[in-house]
């Protein structure tokens, strides 16, 4: 079945450092790909998405490119802020006729001043 | 309301008791999902409702778990004879569900603690 593998956290960075959170997937069909973010004490919210190969999703300085050849959707940000501290989830939209999104385990990001 | 609403936000229950968790999805969203988030784990799919179709119950971990969705809107997740391993955050999400690339909108979850 479909699955998502994310790098384990926590990822600890200093403010203004470069961020990469790796995400790879296996899926039947060609699902849309998503990054969700969960800030402390809040629910998950969509950060960005890409719907087809080579699409780049971007929001709030974060970017991720849908790479079909490497089945990856790595999240990057050039300069992180303390306010980016959160848990980040990579997810597949439904594929192969299923509408059920599949989520990774989440990667905790801690940014120090 | 504007977003997905879940209640209660926290629930502490004794082992063996039944609990009901409620989800109010975004108005007009036909798809509704329940997930479970345990410490250090990802989101575990539980059940999926789409319009008036029969729900996809393939993620329910045991027959102690059940869910219903009334009138295509509000959903209730029921856990009977709770066990300590049921302690987790239960998340509800809804989406328009029309296309495979639609995002899911999440509630803030119900934190269930079984003592």
PDB file of C-alpha atoms in Angstrom:
ATOM      1  CA  UNK A   1       0.000   0.000   0.000  1.00  0.00           C
ATOM      2  CA  UNK A   2       0.871   3.665  -0.037  1.00  0.00           C
ATOM      3  CA  UNK A   3       3.434   4.864   2.477  1.00  0.00           C
ATOM      4  CA  UNK A   4       5.431   7.943   3.424  1.00  0.00           C
ATOM      5  CA  UNK A   5       8.861   7.974   5.031  1.00  0.00           C
ATOM      6  CA  UNK A   6      10.157  11.107   6.719  1.00  0.00           C
ATOM      7  CA  UNK A   7      13.454  11.776   8.377  1.00  0.00           C
ATOM      8  CA  UNK A   8      13.327  11.325  12.105  1.00  0.00           C
ATOM      9  CA  UNK A   9      13.537  14.287  14.371  1.00  0.00           C
ATOM     10  CA  UNK A  10      13.917  16.332  16.246  1.00  0.00           C
ATOM     11  CA  UNK A  11      15.758  18.632  13.914  1.00  0.00           C
ATOM     12  CA  UNK A  12      17.416  21.385  15.917  1.00  0.00           C
ATOM     13  CA  UNK A  13      18.659  24.523  14.156  1.00  0.00           C
ATOM     14  CA  UNK A  14      19.744  28.025  14.947  1.00  0.00           C
ATOM     15  CA  UNK A  15      17.724  30.934  13.602  1.00  0.00           C
ATOM     16  CA  UNK A  16      18.545  31.787   9.953  1.00  0.00           C
ATOM     17  CA  UNK A  17      19.918  28.310   9.253  1.00  0.00           C
ATOM     18  CA  UNK A  18      18.947  26.336   6.146  1.00  0.00           C
ATOM     19  CA  UNK A  19      16.335  23.642   6.613  1.00  0.00           C
ATOM     20  CA  UNK A  20      15.779  20.388   4.755  1.00  0.00           C
ATOM     21  CA  UNK A  21      13.312  17.743   5.874  1.00  0.00           C
ATOM     22  CA  UNK A  22      13.432  14.663   3.684  1.00  0.00           C
ATOM     23  CA  UNK A  23      10.316  12.861   2.533  1.00  0.00           C
ATOM     24  CA  UNK A  24      10.033   9.872   0.217  1.00  0.00           C
ATOM     25  CA  UNK A  25       6.953   7.933  -0.729  1.00  0.00           C
ATOM     26  CA  UNK A  26       5.615   4.813  -2.372  1.00  0.00           C
ATOM     27  CA  UNK A  27       2.263   4.945  -4.093  1.00  0.00           C
ATOM     28  CA  UNK A  28       0.127   3.418  -6.761  1.00  0.00           C
ATOM     29  CA  UNK A  29      -0.849   5.990  -9.322  1.00  0.00           C
ATOM     30  CA  UNK A  30       0.210   9.612  -9.171  1.00  0.00           C
ATOM     31  CA  UNK A  31      -0.974  11.189  -5.952  1.00  0.00           C
ATOM     32  CA  UNK A  32      -0.849  14.815  -4.965  1.00  0.00           C
ATOM     33  CA  UNK A  33       1.763  15.532  -2.302  1.00  0.00           C
ATOM     34  CA  UNK A  34       1.352  17.736   0.742  1.00  0.00           C
ATOM     35  CA  UNK A  35       3.245  19.179   3.664  1.00  0.00           C
ATOM     36  CA  UNK A  36       1.202  19.906   6.763  1.00  0.00           C
ATOM     37  CA  UNK A  37       2.426  21.772   9.828  1.00  0.00           C
ATOM     38  CA  UNK A  38       1.287  21.415  13.423  1.00  0.00           C
ATOM     39  CA  UNK A  39       2.244  24.308  15.682  1.00  0.00           C
ATOM     40  CA  UNK A  40       2.279  23.665  19.434  1.00  0.00           C
ATOM     41  CA  UNK A  41      -1.240  23.292  20.777  1.00  0.00           C
ATOM     42  CA  UNK A  42      -2.849  23.563  17.359  1.00  0.00           C
ATOM     43  CA  UNK A  43      -4.316  21.262  14.733  1.00  0.00           C
ATOM     44  CA  UNK A  44      -2.618  20.315  11.485  1.00  0.00           C
ATOM     45  CA  UNK A  45      -2.814  22.865   8.710  1.00  0.00           C
ATOM     46  CA  UNK A  46      -1.761  22.721   5.105  1.00  0.00           C
ATOM     47  CA  UNK A  47       1.621  24.314   4.443  1.00  0.00           C
ATOM     48  CA  UNK A  48       1.999  23.592   0.722  1.00  0.00           C
ATOM     49  CA  UNK A  49       1.112  21.086  -1.949  1.00  0.00           C
ATOM     50  CA  UNK A  50       2.052  19.888  -5.424  1.00  0.00           C
ATOM     51  CA  UNK A  51      -0.303  18.020  -7.707  1.00  0.00           C
ATOM     52  CA  UNK A  52       1.949  16.635 -10.441  1.00  0.00           C
ATOM     53  CA  UNK A  53       5.543  15.775 -11.241  1.00  0.00           C
ATOM     54  CA  UNK A  54       8.001  18.703 -11.240  1.00  0.00           C
ATOM     55  CA  UNK A  55       5.466  21.010  -9.584  1.00  0.00           C
ATOM     56  CA  UNK A  56       6.904  23.172  -6.832  1.00  0.00           C
ATOM     57  CA  UNK A  57       4.726  24.055  -3.870  1.00  0.00           C
ATOM     58  CA  UNK A  58       5.658  27.094  -1.813  1.00  0.00           C
ATOM     59  CA  UNK A  59       4.340  29.042   1.138  1.00  0.00           C
ATOM     60  CA  UNK A  60       5.800  31.172   3.959  1.00  0.00           C
ATOM     61  CA  UNK A  61       9.309  30.752   2.536  1.00  0.00           C
ATOM     62  CA  UNK A  62       9.038  26.950   2.456  1.00  0.00           C
ATOM     63  CA  UNK A  63       9.361  25.035  -0.806  1.00  0.00           C
ATOM     64  CA  UNK A  64       9.059  21.443  -1.962  1.00  0.00           C
ATOM     65  CA  UNK A  65       9.332  19.947  -5.454  1.00  0.00           C
ATOM     66  CA  UNK A  66       7.453  16.839  -6.586  1.00  0.00           C
ATOM     67  CA  UNK A  67      10.175  14.509  -7.894  1.00  0.00           C
ATOM     68  CA  UNK A  68       8.650  11.463  -9.521  1.00  0.00           C
ATOM     69  CA  UNK A  69      11.992   9.960 -10.546  1.00  0.00           C
ATOM     70  CA  UNK A  70      13.194   9.835  -6.934  1.00  0.00           C
ATOM     71  CA  UNK A  71       9.696   9.587  -5.374  1.00  0.00           C
ATOM     72  CA  UNK A  72      10.574  12.459  -3.090  1.00  0.00           C
ATOM     73  CA  UNK A  73       9.056  15.691  -1.820  1.00  0.00           C
ATOM     74  CA  UNK A  74      11.705  17.255   0.414  1.00  0.00           C
ATOM     75  CA  UNK A  75      10.788  20.382   2.369  1.00  0.00           C
ATOM     76  CA  UNK A  76      13.272  23.280   2.345  1.00  0.00           C
ATOM     77  CA  UNK A  77      13.544  26.758   3.744  1.00  0.00           C
ATOM     78  CA  UNK A  78      16.480  29.069   3.281  1.00  0.00           C
ATOM     79  CA  UNK A  79      16.369  30.828   6.644  1.00  0.00           C
ATOM     80  CA  UNK A  80      14.322  29.451   9.514  1.00  0.00           C
ATOM     81  CA  UNK A  81      12.821  31.491  12.313  1.00  0.00           C
ATOM     82  CA  UNK A  82      11.968  30.593  15.896  1.00  0.00           C
ATOM     83  CA  UNK A  83       8.306  30.791  14.899  1.00  0.00           C
ATOM     84  CA  UNK A  84       8.847  27.875  12.488  1.00  0.00           C
ATOM     85  CA  UNK A  85       9.259  25.514  15.423  1.00  0.00           C
ATOM     86  CA  UNK A  86       6.566  22.901  14.873  1.00  0.00           C
ATOM     87  CA  UNK A  87       5.974  19.346  13.700  1.00  0.00           C
ATOM     88  CA  UNK A  88       5.956  18.869   9.925  1.00  0.00           C
ATOM     89  CA  UNK A  89       4.059  16.046   8.233  1.00  0.00           C
ATOM     90  CA  UNK A  90       4.554  14.861   4.676  1.00  0.00           C
ATOM     91  CA  UNK A  91       1.439  13.335   3.133  1.00  0.00           C
ATOM     92  CA  UNK A  92       0.140  11.656  -0.004  1.00  0.00           C
ATOM     93  CA  UNK A  93      -3.273  12.464  -1.298  1.00  0.00           C
ATOM     94  CA  UNK A  94      -5.384   9.540  -2.283  1.00  0.00           C
ATOM     95  CA  UNK A  95      -4.207   7.517  -5.257  1.00  0.00           C
ATOM     96  CA  UNK A  96      -5.238   4.432  -7.178  1.00  0.00           C
ATOM     97  CA  UNK A  97      -8.885   5.372  -6.677  1.00  0.00           C
ATOM     98  CA  UNK A  98      -8.593   5.911  -2.925  1.00  0.00           C
ATOM     99  CA  UNK A  99      -9.418   9.258  -1.356  1.00  0.00           C
ATOM    100  CA  UNK A 100      -7.635   8.483   1.904  1.00  0.00           C
ATOM    101  CA  UNK A 101      -4.533  10.590   2.540  1.00  0.00           C
ATOM    102  CA  UNK A 102      -1.477   8.824   3.963  1.00  0.00           C
ATOM    103  CA  UNK A 103       0.727  10.672   6.446  1.00  0.00           C
ATOM    104  CA  UNK A 104       4.304  10.299   7.537  1.00  0.00           C
ATOM    105  CA  UNK A 105       5.315  10.134  11.196  1.00  0.00           C
ATOM    106  CA  UNK A 106       6.088  13.815  11.410  1.00  0.00           C
ATOM    107  CA  UNK A 107       9.378  15.608  11.981  1.00  0.00           C
ATOM    108  CA  UNK A 108       9.768  17.943  14.915  1.00  0.00           C
ATOM    109  CA  UNK A 109      11.681  21.153  14.177  1.00  0.00           C
ATOM    110  CA  UNK A 110      13.151  23.205  16.992  1.00  0.00           C
ATOM    111  CA  UNK A 111      14.656  26.562  16.112  1.00  0.00           C
ATOM    112  CA  UNK A 112      16.805  28.353  18.707  1.00  0.00           C
ATOM    113  CA  UNK A 113      17.374  32.135  18.730  1.00  0.00           C
TER     114      UNK A 113
ATOM    115  CA  UNK B   1     -18.523  27.284  11.764  1.00  0.00           C
ATOM    116  CA  UNK B   2     -15.461  28.347   9.867  1.00  0.00           C
ATOM    117  CA  UNK B   3     -13.367  25.297  10.654  1.00  0.00           C
ATOM    118  CA  UNK B   4     -13.548  21.721  11.856  1.00  0.00           C
ATOM    119  CA  UNK B   5     -14.675  21.567  15.457  1.00  0.00           C
ATOM    120  CA  UNK B   6     -14.022  18.667  17.818  1.00  0.00           C
ATOM    121  CA  UNK B   7     -15.310  18.054  21.303  1.00  0.00           C
ATOM    122  CA  UNK B   8     -14.327  17.518  23.984  1.00  0.00           C
ATOM    123  CA  UNK B   9     -10.796  18.844  23.651  1.00  0.00           C
ATOM    124  CA  UNK B  10      -9.659  16.622  26.504  1.00  0.00           C
ATOM    125  CA  UNK B  11     -11.174  13.487  27.941  1.00  0.00           C
ATOM    126  CA  UNK B  12      -9.952  11.400  30.857  1.00  0.00           C
ATOM    127  CA  UNK B  13     -11.748   8.130  31.338  1.00  0.00           C
ATOM    128  CA  UNK B  14     -11.377   5.003  33.398  1.00  0.00           C
ATOM    129  CA  UNK B  15     -10.351   1.769  31.756  1.00  0.00           C
ATOM    130  CA  UNK B  16     -13.401  -0.179  30.648  1.00  0.00           C
ATOM    131  CA  UNK B  17     -15.673   2.839  30.182  1.00  0.00           C
ATOM    132  CA  UNK B  18     -17.144   3.876  26.835  1.00  0.00           C
ATOM    133  CA  UNK B  19     -16.346   7.282  25.303  1.00  0.00           C
ATOM    134  CA  UNK B  20     -17.832   9.321  22.479  1.00  0.00           C
ATOM    135  CA  UNK B  21     -15.860  11.877  20.517  1.00  0.00           C
ATOM    136  CA  UNK B  22     -17.615  14.397  18.316  1.00  0.00           C
ATOM    137  CA  UNK B  23     -16.605  16.104  15.077  1.00  0.00           C
ATOM    138  CA  UNK B  24     -18.354  18.973  13.274  1.00  0.00           C
ATOM    139  CA  UNK B  25     -16.845  19.242   9.782  1.00  0.00           C
ATOM    140  CA  UNK B  26     -16.750  22.289   7.580  1.00  0.00           C
ATOM    141  CA  UNK B  27     -20.179  22.912   6.104  1.00  0.00           C
ATOM    142  CA  UNK B  28     -20.514  21.437   2.636  1.00  0.00           C
ATOM    143  CA  UNK B  29     -17.539  19.099   2.915  1.00  0.00           C
ATOM    144  CA  UNK B  30     -18.572  15.653   1.794  1.00  0.00           C
ATOM    145  CA  UNK B  31     -15.504  13.761   3.013  1.00  0.00           C
ATOM    146  CA  UNK B  32     -14.752  13.195   6.696  1.00  0.00           C
ATOM    147  CA  UNK B  33     -11.798  11.333   8.171  1.00  0.00           C
ATOM    148  CA  UNK B  34     -10.822  10.153  11.636  1.00  0.00           C
ATOM    149  CA  UNK B  35      -7.158   9.662  12.474  1.00  0.00           C
ATOM    150  CA  UNK B  36      -5.348   8.730  15.659  1.00  0.00           C
ATOM    151  CA  UNK B  37      -2.080  10.369  16.655  1.00  0.00           C
ATOM    152  CA  UNK B  38      -0.029   8.600  19.292  1.00  0.00           C
ATOM    153  CA  UNK B  39       3.126   9.945  20.883  1.00  0.00           C
ATOM    154  CA  UNK B  40       6.016   9.530  18.495  1.00  0.00           C
ATOM    155  CA  UNK B  41       3.802   7.999  15.835  1.00  0.00           C
ATOM    156  CA  UNK B  42       2.349   9.414  12.692  1.00  0.00           C
ATOM    157  CA  UNK B  43      -1.292   9.781  11.885  1.00  0.00           C
ATOM    158  CA  UNK B  44      -3.033   6.425  11.879  1.00  0.00           C
ATOM    159  CA  UNK B  45      -6.075   6.319   9.620  1.00  0.00           C
ATOM    160  CA  UNK B  46      -9.218   5.021  11.315  1.00  0.00           C
ATOM    161  CA  UNK B  47     -12.297   5.593   9.168  1.00  0.00           C
ATOM    162  CA  UNK B  48     -13.459   7.590   6.150  1.00  0.00           C
ATOM    163  CA  UNK B  49     -16.925   8.854   5.208  1.00  0.00           C
ATOM    164  CA  UNK B  50     -17.787  10.152   1.748  1.00  0.00           C
ATOM    165  CA  UNK B  51     -21.261  11.534   1.181  1.00  0.00           C
ATOM    166  CA  UNK B  52     -23.906   8.858   1.483  1.00  0.00           C
ATOM    167  CA  UNK B  53     -21.582   6.003   0.580  1.00  0.00           C
ATOM    168  CA  UNK B  54     -20.753   3.192   2.974  1.00  0.00           C
ATOM    169  CA  UNK B  55     -17.805   4.266   5.150  1.00  0.00           C
ATOM    170  CA  UNK B  56     -14.321   2.836   4.725  1.00  0.00           C
ATOM    171  CA  UNK B  57     -13.701   1.227   8.123  1.00  0.00           C
ATOM    172  CA  UNK B  58     -10.477  -0.495   7.141  1.00  0.00           C
ATOM    173  CA  UNK B  59      -8.380   1.411   9.691  1.00  0.00           C
ATOM    174  CA  UNK B  60     -10.404   0.680  12.806  1.00  0.00           C
ATOM    175  CA  UNK B  61      -8.071  -1.244  15.141  1.00  0.00           C
ATOM    176  CA  UNK B  62     -10.719  -3.421  16.795  1.00  0.00           C
ATOM    177  CA  UNK B  63     -14.450  -3.966  17.037  1.00  0.00           C
ATOM    178  CA  UNK B  64     -14.471  -1.746  20.119  1.00  0.00           C
ATOM    179  CA  UNK B  65     -14.207   1.202  17.747  1.00  0.00           C
ATOM    180  CA  UNK B  66     -17.147   2.449  15.704  1.00  0.00           C
ATOM    181  CA  UNK B  67     -18.198   5.681  14.065  1.00  0.00           C
ATOM    182  CA  UNK B  68     -21.243   7.167  12.479  1.00  0.00           C
ATOM    183  CA  UNK B  69     -22.022  10.269  10.523  1.00  0.00           C
ATOM    184  CA  UNK B  70     -25.511  11.650  10.751  1.00  0.00           C
ATOM    185  CA  UNK B  71     -27.101  13.600   7.918  1.00  0.00           C
ATOM    186  CA  UNK B  72     -23.808  13.764   6.090  1.00  0.00           C
ATOM    187  CA  UNK B  73     -22.479  16.214   8.654  1.00  0.00           C
ATOM    188  CA  UNK B  74     -21.634  15.597  12.320  1.00  0.00           C
ATOM    189  CA  UNK B  75     -19.671  12.454  13.138  1.00  0.00           C
ATOM    190  CA  UNK B  76     -19.238  10.563  16.393  1.00  0.00           C
ATOM    191  CA  UNK B  77     -16.400   8.152  17.111  1.00  0.00           C
ATOM    192  CA  UNK B  78     -17.251   5.691  19.868  1.00  0.00           C
ATOM    193  CA  UNK B  79     -14.737   3.582  21.748  1.00  0.00           C
ATOM    194  CA  UNK B  80     -16.230   0.875  23.914  1.00  0.00           C
ATOM    195  CA  UNK B  81     -14.525  -0.702  26.920  1.00  0.00           C
ATOM    196  CA  UNK B  82     -11.549   1.640  26.645  1.00  0.00           C
ATOM    197  CA  UNK B  83      -8.040   0.307  27.194  1.00  0.00           C
ATOM    198  CA  UNK B  84      -4.885   2.185  28.132  1.00  0.00           C
ATOM    199  CA  UNK B  85      -3.485   1.689  24.648  1.00  0.00           C
ATOM    200  CA  UNK B  86      -6.395   3.762  23.328  1.00  0.00           C
ATOM    201  CA  UNK B  87      -4.811   6.855  24.891  1.00  0.00           C
ATOM    202  CA  UNK B  88      -3.963   9.190  22.019  1.00  0.00           C
ATOM    203  CA  UNK B  89      -5.081  12.332  20.249  1.00  0.00           C
ATOM    204  CA  UNK B  90      -8.013  11.655  17.953  1.00  0.00           C
ATOM    205  CA  UNK B  91      -8.109  13.949  14.947  1.00  0.00           C
ATOM    206  CA  UNK B  92     -10.987  14.635  12.621  1.00  0.00           C
ATOM    207  CA  UNK B  93     -10.571  16.163   9.182  1.00  0.00           C
ATOM    208  CA  UNK B  94     -12.889  17.087   6.365  1.00  0.00           C
ATOM    209  CA  UNK B  95     -12.410  17.914   2.711  1.00  0.00           C
ATOM    210  CA  UNK B  96     -14.450  18.661  -0.356  1.00  0.00           C
ATOM    211  CA  UNK B  97     -13.315  15.249  -1.539  1.00  0.00           C
ATOM    212  CA  UNK B  98     -14.187  15.935  -5.126  1.00  0.00           C
ATOM    213  CA  UNK B  99     -10.680  15.652  -6.506  1.00  0.00           C
ATOM    214  CA  UNK B 100      -7.740  13.617  -5.318  1.00  0.00           C
ATOM    215  CA  UNK B 101      -5.686  16.760  -4.809  1.00  0.00           C
ATOM    216  CA  UNK B 102      -7.956  18.426  -2.284  1.00  0.00           C
ATOM    217  CA  UNK B 103      -6.472  19.283   1.085  1.00  0.00           C
ATOM    218  CA  UNK B 104      -7.831  18.035   4.370  1.00  0.00           C
ATOM    219  CA  UNK B 105      -8.844  20.535   7.058  1.00  0.00           C
ATOM    220  CA  UNK B 106      -8.184  19.323  10.576  1.00  0.00           C
ATOM    221  CA  UNK B 107      -9.772  19.982  13.920  1.00  0.00           C
ATOM    222  CA  UNK B 108      -7.611  20.524  16.978  1.00  0.00           C
ATOM    223  CA  UNK B 109      -8.228  17.010  18.180  1.00  0.00           C
ATOM    224  CA  UNK B 110      -9.495  15.289  21.296  1.00  0.00           C
ATOM    225  CA  UNK B 111      -6.816  14.141  23.708  1.00  0.00           C
ATOM    226  CA  UNK B 112      -8.029  10.899  25.255  1.00  0.00           C
ATOM    227  CA  UNK B 113      -6.373   9.574  28.379  1.00  0.00           C
ATOM    228  CA  UNK B 114      -7.411   6.181  29.727  1.00  0.00           C
ATOM    229  CA  UNK B 115      -6.416   5.652  33.347  1.00  0.00           C
TER     230      UNK B 115
END
